[in-house]
PDB file of C-alpha atoms and ligand atoms in Angstrom:
ATOM      1  CA  MET A   1      15.608  -5.959  -2.627  1.00 98.00           C
ATOM      2  CA  LYS A   2      11.985  -6.604  -1.783  1.00 98.00           C
ATOM      3  CA  VAL A   3       8.655  -4.851  -2.267  1.00 98.00           C
ATOM      4  CA  ILE A   4       5.701  -5.824  -0.086  1.00 99.00           C
ATOM      5  CA  ALA A   5       2.170  -4.912  -1.191  1.00 99.00           C
ATOM      6  CA  PHE A   6      -0.917  -4.835   1.010  1.00 98.00           C
ATOM      7  CA  ASN A   7      -4.179  -5.136  -0.904  1.00 98.00           C
ATOM      8  CA  GLY A   8      -7.000  -3.744   1.214  1.00 98.00           C
ATOM      9  CA  SER A   9      -9.789  -5.190  -0.926  1.00 98.00           C
ATOM     10  CA  ALA A  10     -12.370  -7.535   0.582  1.00 97.00           C
ATOM     11  CA  ARG A  11     -12.365  -9.313  -2.807  1.00 97.00           C
ATOM     12  CA  LYS A  12      -9.525 -11.769  -3.410  1.00 97.00           C
ATOM     13  CA  ASP A  13      -7.807 -11.377  -6.786  1.00 98.00           C
ATOM     14  CA  GLY A  14     -10.061  -8.494  -7.821  1.00 98.00           C
ATOM     15  CA  ASN A  15      -9.164  -5.329  -9.721  1.00 98.00           C
ATOM     16  CA  THR A  16      -6.780  -4.015  -7.069  1.00 98.00           C
ATOM     17  CA  ALA A  17      -4.813  -7.280  -7.206  1.00 98.00           C
ATOM     18  CA  VAL A  18      -4.611  -7.078 -11.019  1.00 98.00           C
ATOM     19  CA  LEU A  19      -3.136  -3.571 -10.764  1.00 98.00           C
ATOM     20  CA  VAL A  20      -0.607  -4.591  -8.116  1.00 99.00           C
ATOM     21  CA  ARG A  21       0.534  -7.531 -10.270  1.00 98.00           C
ATOM     22  CA  GLN A  22       1.063  -5.128 -13.159  1.00 98.00           C
ATOM     23  CA  VAL A  23       3.486  -3.105 -10.991  1.00 98.00           C
ATOM     24  CA  PHE A  24       5.110  -6.334  -9.822  1.00 98.00           C
ATOM     25  CA  GLY A  25       5.799  -7.354 -13.442  1.00 98.00           C
ATOM     26  CA  GLU A  26       8.252  -4.479 -13.875  1.00 98.00           C
ATOM     27  CA  LEU A  27       9.834  -4.947 -10.445  1.00 98.00           C
ATOM     28  CA  LYS A  28      10.482  -8.633 -11.155  1.00 98.00           C
ATOM     29  CA  LYS A  29      12.146  -7.765 -14.484  1.00 98.00           C
ATOM     30  CA  GLU A  30      14.675  -5.782 -12.416  1.00 98.00           C
ATOM     31  CA  GLY A  31      15.262  -8.698 -10.043  1.00 98.00           C
ATOM     32  CA  ILE A  32      13.263  -7.213  -7.171  1.00 98.00           C
ATOM     33  CA  GLU A  33      11.419  -9.725  -4.983  1.00 98.00           C
ATOM     34  CA  THR A  34       7.680  -9.149  -4.529  1.00 98.00           C
ATOM     35  CA  GLU A  35       4.948 -10.298  -2.151  1.00 98.00           C
ATOM     36  CA  MET A  36       1.270  -9.346  -1.963  1.00 98.00           C
ATOM     37  CA  VAL A  37      -0.790  -9.720   1.206  1.00 98.00           C
ATOM     38  CA  GLN A  38      -4.508  -9.731   0.351  1.00 98.00           C
ATOM     39  CA  PHE A  39      -6.686  -8.712   3.294  1.00 97.00           C
ATOM     40  CA  CYS A  40      -9.872 -10.300   1.838  1.00 95.00           C
ATOM     41  CA  GLY A  41     -11.976  -8.833   4.628  1.00 84.00           C
ATOM     42  CA  GLN A  42      -9.964 -10.415   7.451  1.00 95.00           C
ATOM     43  CA  ARG A  43     -10.400  -8.786  10.828  1.00 96.00           C
ATOM     44  CA  ILE A  44      -7.890  -6.001  11.418  1.00 97.00           C
ATOM     45  CA  ARG A  45      -9.116  -3.611  14.085  1.00 97.00           C
ATOM     46  CA  GLY A  46      -8.523   0.118  14.111  1.00 98.00           C
ATOM     47  CA  CYS A  47      -6.163   2.022  16.429  1.00 98.00           C
ATOM     48  CA  THR A  48      -7.343   2.061  20.068  1.00 98.00           C
ATOM     49  CA  ALA A  49      -5.317   5.246  20.803  1.00 98.00           C
ATOM     50  CA  CYS A  50      -3.778   3.558  23.862  1.00 98.00           C
ATOM     51  CA  TYR A  51      -0.405   5.166  22.997  1.00 98.00           C
ATOM     52  CA  LYS A  52       1.388   2.149  24.499  1.00 98.00           C
ATOM     53  CA  CYS A  53       3.589   2.092  21.382  1.00 98.00           C
ATOM     54  CA  PHE A  54       5.122   5.360  22.673  1.00 98.00           C
ATOM     55  CA  GLU A  55       5.873   3.683  26.038  1.00 98.00           C
ATOM     56  CA  ASN A  56       7.086   0.341  24.675  1.00 98.00           C
ATOM     57  CA  LYS A  57       9.027   1.669  21.663  1.00 98.00           C
ATOM     58  CA  ASN A  58       9.450  -1.918  20.459  1.00 98.00           C
ATOM     59  CA  GLN A  59       8.246  -1.450  16.848  1.00 98.00           C
ATOM     60  CA  ARG A  60       5.037  -3.313  17.674  1.00 98.00           C
ATOM     61  CA  CYS A  61       1.402  -2.428  18.232  1.00 98.00           C
ATOM     62  CA  ALA A  62       0.277  -3.199  21.803  1.00 98.00           C
ATOM     63  CA  VAL A  63      -2.942  -4.733  20.439  1.00 97.00           C
ATOM     64  CA  ASP A  64      -1.633  -8.159  19.503  1.00 96.00           C
ATOM     65  CA  ASP A  65      -4.700 -10.251  18.678  1.00 96.00           C
ATOM     66  CA  ASP A  66      -4.735  -9.824  14.900  1.00 97.00           C
ATOM     67  CA  PRO A  67      -2.093 -10.002  12.098  1.00 98.00           C
ATOM     68  CA  LEU A  68      -1.077  -6.336  12.323  1.00 98.00           C
ATOM     69  CA  ASN A  69       2.298  -6.915  13.978  1.00 98.00           C
ATOM     70  CA  GLU A  70       3.151  -9.546  11.368  1.00 98.00           C
ATOM     71  CA  TYR A  71       2.404  -6.913   8.704  1.00 98.00           C
ATOM     72  CA  ILE A  72       4.509  -4.264  10.460  1.00 98.00           C
ATOM     73  CA  GLU A  73       7.374  -6.775  10.472  1.00 98.00           C
ATOM     74  CA  LYS A  74       6.959  -7.314   6.711  1.00 98.00           C
ATOM     75  CA  MET A  75       6.993  -3.535   6.168  1.00 98.00           C
ATOM     76  CA  LEU A  76      10.185  -3.180   8.205  1.00 98.00           C
ATOM     77  CA  GLN A  77      11.924  -5.901   6.225  1.00 98.00           C
ATOM     78  CA  ALA A  78      10.940  -4.514   2.798  1.00 98.00           C
ATOM     79  CA  ASP A  79      12.742  -1.822   0.799  1.00 98.00           C
ATOM     80  CA  GLY A  80       9.494  -0.726  -0.852  1.00 98.00           C
ATOM     81  CA  ILE A  81       5.875  -0.720   0.330  1.00 99.00           C
ATOM     82  CA  ILE A  82       2.781  -0.656  -1.908  1.00 99.00           C
ATOM     83  CA  LEU A  83      -0.504   0.194  -0.226  1.00 99.00           C
ATOM     84  CA  ALA A  84      -3.328  -0.778  -2.588  1.00 99.00           C
ATOM     85  CA  SER A  85      -7.042  -0.273  -2.129  1.00 98.00           C
ATOM     86  CA  PRO A  86     -10.345  -0.314  -3.932  1.00 98.00           C
ATOM     87  CA  THR A  87     -12.324   2.895  -3.596  1.00 98.00           C
ATOM     88  CA  TYR A  88     -14.951   2.460  -0.876  1.00 98.00           C
ATOM     89  CA  PHE A  89     -17.141   5.556  -0.515  1.00 98.00           C
ATOM     90  CA  ALA A  90     -14.305   7.699  -1.891  1.00 98.00           C
ATOM     91  CA  ASP A  91     -11.690   6.385   0.548  1.00 98.00           C
ATOM     92  CA  VAL A  92      -9.520   3.354   1.359  1.00 98.00           C
ATOM     93  CA  SER A  93     -11.109   0.179   2.736  1.00 98.00           C
ATOM     94  CA  ALA A  94     -11.573   0.054   6.515  1.00 97.00           C
ATOM     95  CA  GLU A  95      -8.910  -2.655   6.830  1.00 98.00           C
ATOM     96  CA  LEU A  96      -6.299  -0.632   4.927  1.00 98.00           C
ATOM     97  CA  LYS A  97      -7.109   2.405   7.083  1.00 98.00           C
ATOM     98  CA  ALA A  98      -6.549   0.251  10.176  1.00 98.00           C
ATOM     99  CA  LEU A  99      -3.088  -0.682   8.846  1.00 98.00           C
ATOM    100  CA  ILE A 100      -2.289   2.967   8.068  1.00 98.00           C
ATOM    101  CA  ASP A 101      -3.385   4.202  11.503  1.00 98.00           C
ATOM    102  CA  ARG A 102      -1.705   1.496  13.578  1.00 98.00           C
ATOM    103  CA  ALA A 103       1.505   0.983  11.575  1.00 98.00           C
ATOM    104  CA  GLY A 104       1.696   4.765  11.181  1.00 98.00           C
ATOM    105  CA  LEU A 105       1.472   5.475  14.918  1.00 98.00           C
ATOM    106  CA  VAL A 106       3.931   2.676  15.777  1.00 98.00           C
ATOM    107  CA  ALA A 107       6.357   4.161  13.222  1.00 98.00           C
ATOM    108  CA  ARG A 108       6.074   7.624  14.799  1.00 98.00           C
ATOM    109  CA  ALA A 109       6.732   6.098  18.231  1.00 98.00           C
ATOM    110  CA  ASN A 110       9.898   4.492  16.846  1.00 98.00           C
ATOM    111  CA  LYS A 111      11.851   7.300  15.132  1.00 97.00           C
ATOM    112  CA  ASN A 112       9.793   7.116  11.930  1.00 98.00           C
ATOM    113  CA  MET A 113      11.003   3.568  11.297  1.00 98.00           C
ATOM    114  CA  PHE A 114       9.829   3.431   7.647  1.00 98.00           C
ATOM    115  CA  ARG A 115      11.969   6.506   6.867  1.00 98.00           C
ATOM    116  CA  HIS A 116      13.580   6.451   3.385  1.00 98.00           C
ATOM    117  CA  LYS A 117      11.703   3.370   2.209  1.00 98.00           C
ATOM    118  CA  VAL A 118       9.992   3.740  -1.170  1.00 98.00           C
ATOM    119  CA  GLY A 119       6.180   3.926  -1.088  1.00 98.00           C
ATOM    120  CA  ALA A 120       3.556   3.697  -3.824  1.00 99.00           C
ATOM    121  CA  ALA A 121      -0.253   3.830  -3.822  1.00 99.00           C
ATOM    122  CA  VAL A 122      -2.386   1.678  -6.147  1.00 99.00           C
ATOM    123  CA  VAL A 123      -6.114   2.379  -6.448  1.00 99.00           C
ATOM    124  CA  ALA A 124      -9.032   0.570  -8.135  1.00 99.00           C
ATOM    125  CA  VAL A 125     -12.281   2.447  -8.735  1.00 98.00           C
ATOM    126  CA  ARG A 126     -15.554   2.009 -10.565  1.00 98.00           C
ATOM    127  CA  ARG A 127     -16.218   5.679 -11.301  1.00 98.00           C
ATOM    128  CA  ALA A 128     -15.245   8.393  -8.769  1.00 98.00           C
ATOM    129  CA  GLY A 129     -13.384   9.021  -5.517  1.00 98.00           C
ATOM    130  CA  ALA A 130     -10.048   7.448  -6.437  1.00 98.00           C
ATOM    131  CA  ILE A 131      -7.995  10.629  -6.080  1.00 98.00           C
ATOM    132  CA  HIS A 132      -9.078  10.873  -2.462  1.00 98.00           C
ATOM    133  CA  VAL A 133      -7.943   7.264  -1.888  1.00 98.00           C
ATOM    134  CA  PHE A 134      -4.623   8.082  -3.590  1.00 98.00           C
ATOM    135  CA  ASP A 135      -4.230  11.118  -1.288  1.00 98.00           C
ATOM    136  CA  THR A 136      -5.053   9.140   1.884  1.00 98.00           C
ATOM    137  CA  ILE A 137      -2.302   6.629   1.100  1.00 99.00           C
ATOM    138  CA  ASN A 138       0.248   9.258   0.084  1.00 98.00           C
ATOM    139  CA  HIS A 139      -0.378  11.206   3.304  1.00 98.00           C
ATOM    140  CA  PHE A 140       0.845   8.116   5.179  1.00 98.00           C
ATOM    141  CA  PHE A 141       4.000   7.835   3.055  1.00 98.00           C
ATOM    142  CA  LEU A 142       4.823  11.523   3.293  1.00 98.00           C
ATOM    143  CA  ILE A 143       4.463  11.886   7.070  1.00 98.00           C
ATOM    144  CA  SER A 144       6.565   8.715   7.402  1.00 98.00           C
ATOM    145  CA  GLU A 145       9.489  10.386   5.536  1.00 98.00           C
ATOM    146  CA  MET A 146       9.142   7.844   2.739  1.00 98.00           C
ATOM    147  CA  ILE A 147      10.055   8.513  -0.898  1.00 98.00           C
ATOM    148  CA  ILE A 148       7.299   8.349  -3.535  1.00 98.00           C
ATOM    149  CA  PRO A 149       7.918   7.612  -7.232  1.00 98.00           C
ATOM    150  CA  GLY A 150       5.437   8.934  -9.802  1.00 98.00           C
ATOM    151  CA  SER A 151       3.970   7.535 -12.998  1.00 98.00           C
ATOM    152  CA  SER A 152       2.571   8.962 -16.231  1.00 98.00           C
ATOM    153  CA  TYR A 153      -0.799   9.487 -14.502  1.00 98.00           C
ATOM    154  CA  TRP A 154      -2.039   9.120 -10.910  1.00 98.00           C
ATOM    155  CA  ASN A 155      -2.002   5.438  -9.949  1.00 98.00           C
ATOM    156  CA  ILE A 156      -5.624   4.576 -10.672  1.00 98.00           C
ATOM    157  CA  GLY A 157      -7.328   1.777 -12.628  1.00 98.00           C
ATOM    158  CA  PHE A 158     -11.014   1.641 -13.600  1.00 98.00           C
ATOM    159  CA  GLY A 159     -13.286  -1.385 -13.243  1.00 98.00           C
ATOM    160  CA  ARG A 160     -16.347  -2.605 -11.371  1.00 98.00           C
ATOM    161  CA  LYS A 161     -16.595  -6.386 -11.616  1.00 98.00           C
ATOM    162  CA  LYS A 162     -13.608  -8.605 -10.849  1.00 97.00           C
ATOM    163  CA  GLY A 163     -11.162  -8.349 -13.733  1.00 97.00           C
ATOM    164  CA  ASP A 164     -12.855  -5.356 -15.450  1.00 98.00           C
ATOM    165  CA  VAL A 165      -9.681  -3.341 -14.927  1.00 98.00           C
ATOM    166  CA  GLN A 166      -7.978  -5.532 -17.555  1.00 98.00           C
ATOM    167  CA  GLU A 167      -9.923  -3.419 -20.092  1.00 98.00           C
ATOM    168  CA  ASP A 168      -8.454  -0.150 -18.792  1.00 98.00           C
ATOM    169  CA  GLU A 169      -5.395   0.121 -21.009  1.00 98.00           C
ATOM    170  CA  GLU A 170      -4.299   3.481 -19.632  1.00 98.00           C
ATOM    171  CA  GLY A 171      -4.653   2.266 -16.054  1.00 98.00           C
ATOM    172  CA  LEU A 172      -2.515  -0.789 -16.790  1.00 98.00           C
ATOM    173  CA  GLU A 173       0.093   1.341 -18.556  1.00 98.00           C
ATOM    174  CA  THR A 174       0.151   3.723 -15.570  1.00 98.00           C
ATOM    175  CA  MET A 175       0.914   0.763 -13.275  1.00 98.00           C
ATOM    176  CA  ARG A 176       3.586  -0.567 -15.625  1.00 98.00           C
ATOM    177  CA  ILE A 177       5.373   2.791 -15.621  1.00 98.00           C
ATOM    178  CA  LEU A 178       4.935   3.037 -11.852  1.00 98.00           C
ATOM    179  CA  GLY A 179       6.721  -0.326 -11.570  1.00 98.00           C
ATOM    180  CA  GLU A 180       9.542   0.906 -13.806  1.00 98.00           C
ATOM    181  CA  ASN A 181       9.956   4.089 -11.764  1.00 98.00           C
ATOM    182  CA  MET A 182       9.736   2.280  -8.450  1.00 98.00           C
ATOM    183  CA  ALA A 183      12.481  -0.139  -9.556  1.00 98.00           C
ATOM    184  CA  TRP A 184      14.629   2.785 -10.805  1.00 98.00           C
ATOM    185  CA  LEU A 185      14.273   4.614  -7.491  1.00 98.00           C
ATOM    186  CA  LEU A 186      14.924   1.513  -5.383  1.00 98.00           C
ATOM    187  CA  LYS A 187      18.115   0.835  -7.302  1.00 98.00           C
ATOM    188  CA  LYS A 188      19.317   4.448  -6.919  1.00 97.00           C
ATOM    189  CA  ILE A 189      18.639   4.457  -3.177  1.00 96.00           C
ATOM    190  CA  ASN A 190      20.220   1.077  -2.548  1.00 93.00           C
ATOM    191  CA  GLN A 191      23.238   1.312  -4.881  1.00 88.00           C
TER     192      GLN A 191
HETATM  193  C1  LIG B 216     -18.418  -0.763  -0.025  1.00 52.15           C
HETATM  194  C2  LIG B 216     -18.060  -0.336  -1.419  1.00 52.15           C
HETATM  195  C3  LIG B 216     -17.957   1.014  -1.694  1.00 52.15           C
HETATM  196  C4  LIG B 216     -17.598   1.451  -2.969  1.00 52.15           C
HETATM  197  N1  LIG B 216     -17.481   2.804  -3.189  1.00 52.15           N
HETATM  198  C5  LIG B 216     -17.130   3.247  -4.417  1.00 52.15           C
HETATM  199  C6  LIG B 216     -16.932   4.641  -4.664  1.00 52.15           C
HETATM  200  O1  LIG B 216     -17.021   5.496  -3.785  1.00 52.15           O
HETATM  201  N2  LIG B 216     -16.630   5.030  -5.935  1.00 52.15           N
HETATM  202  C7  LIG B 216     -16.487   4.128  -6.962  1.00 52.15           C
HETATM  203  O2  LIG B 216     -16.214   4.538  -8.075  1.00 52.15           O
HETATM  204  N3  LIG B 216     -16.587   2.793  -6.746  1.00 52.15           N
HETATM  205  C8  LIG B 216     -16.902   2.330  -5.499  1.00 52.15           C
HETATM  206  N4  LIG B 216     -16.990   0.965  -5.262  1.00 52.15           N
HETATM  207  C9  LIG B 216     -16.616   0.032  -6.346  1.00 52.15           C
HETATM  208  C10 LIG B 216     -15.170  -0.491  -6.218  1.00 52.15           C
HETATM  209  O3  LIG B 216     -14.254   0.536  -5.916  1.00 52.15           O
HETATM  210  C11 LIG B 216     -14.725  -1.158  -7.538  1.00 52.15           C
HETATM  211  O4  LIG B 216     -15.638  -2.206  -7.869  1.00 52.15           O
HETATM  212  C12 LIG B 216     -13.326  -1.711  -7.473  1.00 52.15           C
HETATM  213  O5  LIG B 216     -12.925  -2.123  -8.764  1.00 52.15           O
HETATM  214  C13 LIG B 216     -13.219  -2.895  -6.526  1.00 52.15           C
HETATM  215  O6  LIG B 216     -11.892  -3.378  -6.487  1.00 52.15           O
HETATM  216  P1  LIG B 216     -11.570  -4.920  -6.115  1.00 52.15           P
HETATM  217  O7  LIG B 216     -12.044  -5.749  -7.287  1.00 52.15           O
HETATM  218  O8  LIG B 216     -10.106  -4.987  -5.920  1.00 52.15           O
HETATM  219  O9  LIG B 216     -12.329  -5.213  -4.871  1.00 52.15           O
HETATM  220  C14 LIG B 216     -17.353   0.503  -3.999  1.00 52.15           C
HETATM  221  C15 LIG B 216     -17.464  -0.858  -3.713  1.00 52.15           C
HETATM  222  C16 LIG B 216     -17.804  -1.288  -2.442  1.00 52.15           C
HETATM  223  C17 LIG B 216     -17.898  -2.769  -2.149  1.00 52.15           C
END
């Protein structure tokens, strides 16, 4: 089994990446393969609303000049998908929103192709707005007929500067338990 994570942060190996790796730790203990794609501010454009995905029905976005189709392919091949983001003005980063909008519309054009995969949100925040980020990501999972495991708190870690989140013990513990629950659910679904 495999879990793919997309980290929407513009900052490589920042707080969002730390939180994702904490989830990965538990998944790896259960023998689940992991991979994190870090966007690091690379250019991923938003949806152009061309609706060609509904004509083509080929599990691809018709806009093919950025890595989006490669990412859709990774999502299709994975059993679990983590969408991780820092909080930017109380929402996901622009690049993660572009992935949600384009992969989300392509999925709807192709019989909800992420149906029954396991999905989890991971959010880094300095102070406020993280719940809205968490909700944005979960809206994508829920409309995609994906299954969402919980944790002991909502999946949020606090920190401003790179690495600050290492000081947020409760945030780290929340991610550890999320990893445990994600592994448990993946094993139940795929047994
Ligand atoms: C453009 C921008 C907007 C931000 N907006 C918020 C915000 O609304 N609320 C907040 O608490 N922190 C905000 N932050 C701080 C980041 O969410 C915080 O530093 C986070 O830990 C960054 O994660 P990273 O290290 O993975 O990039 C913002 C940072 C940037 C660059």
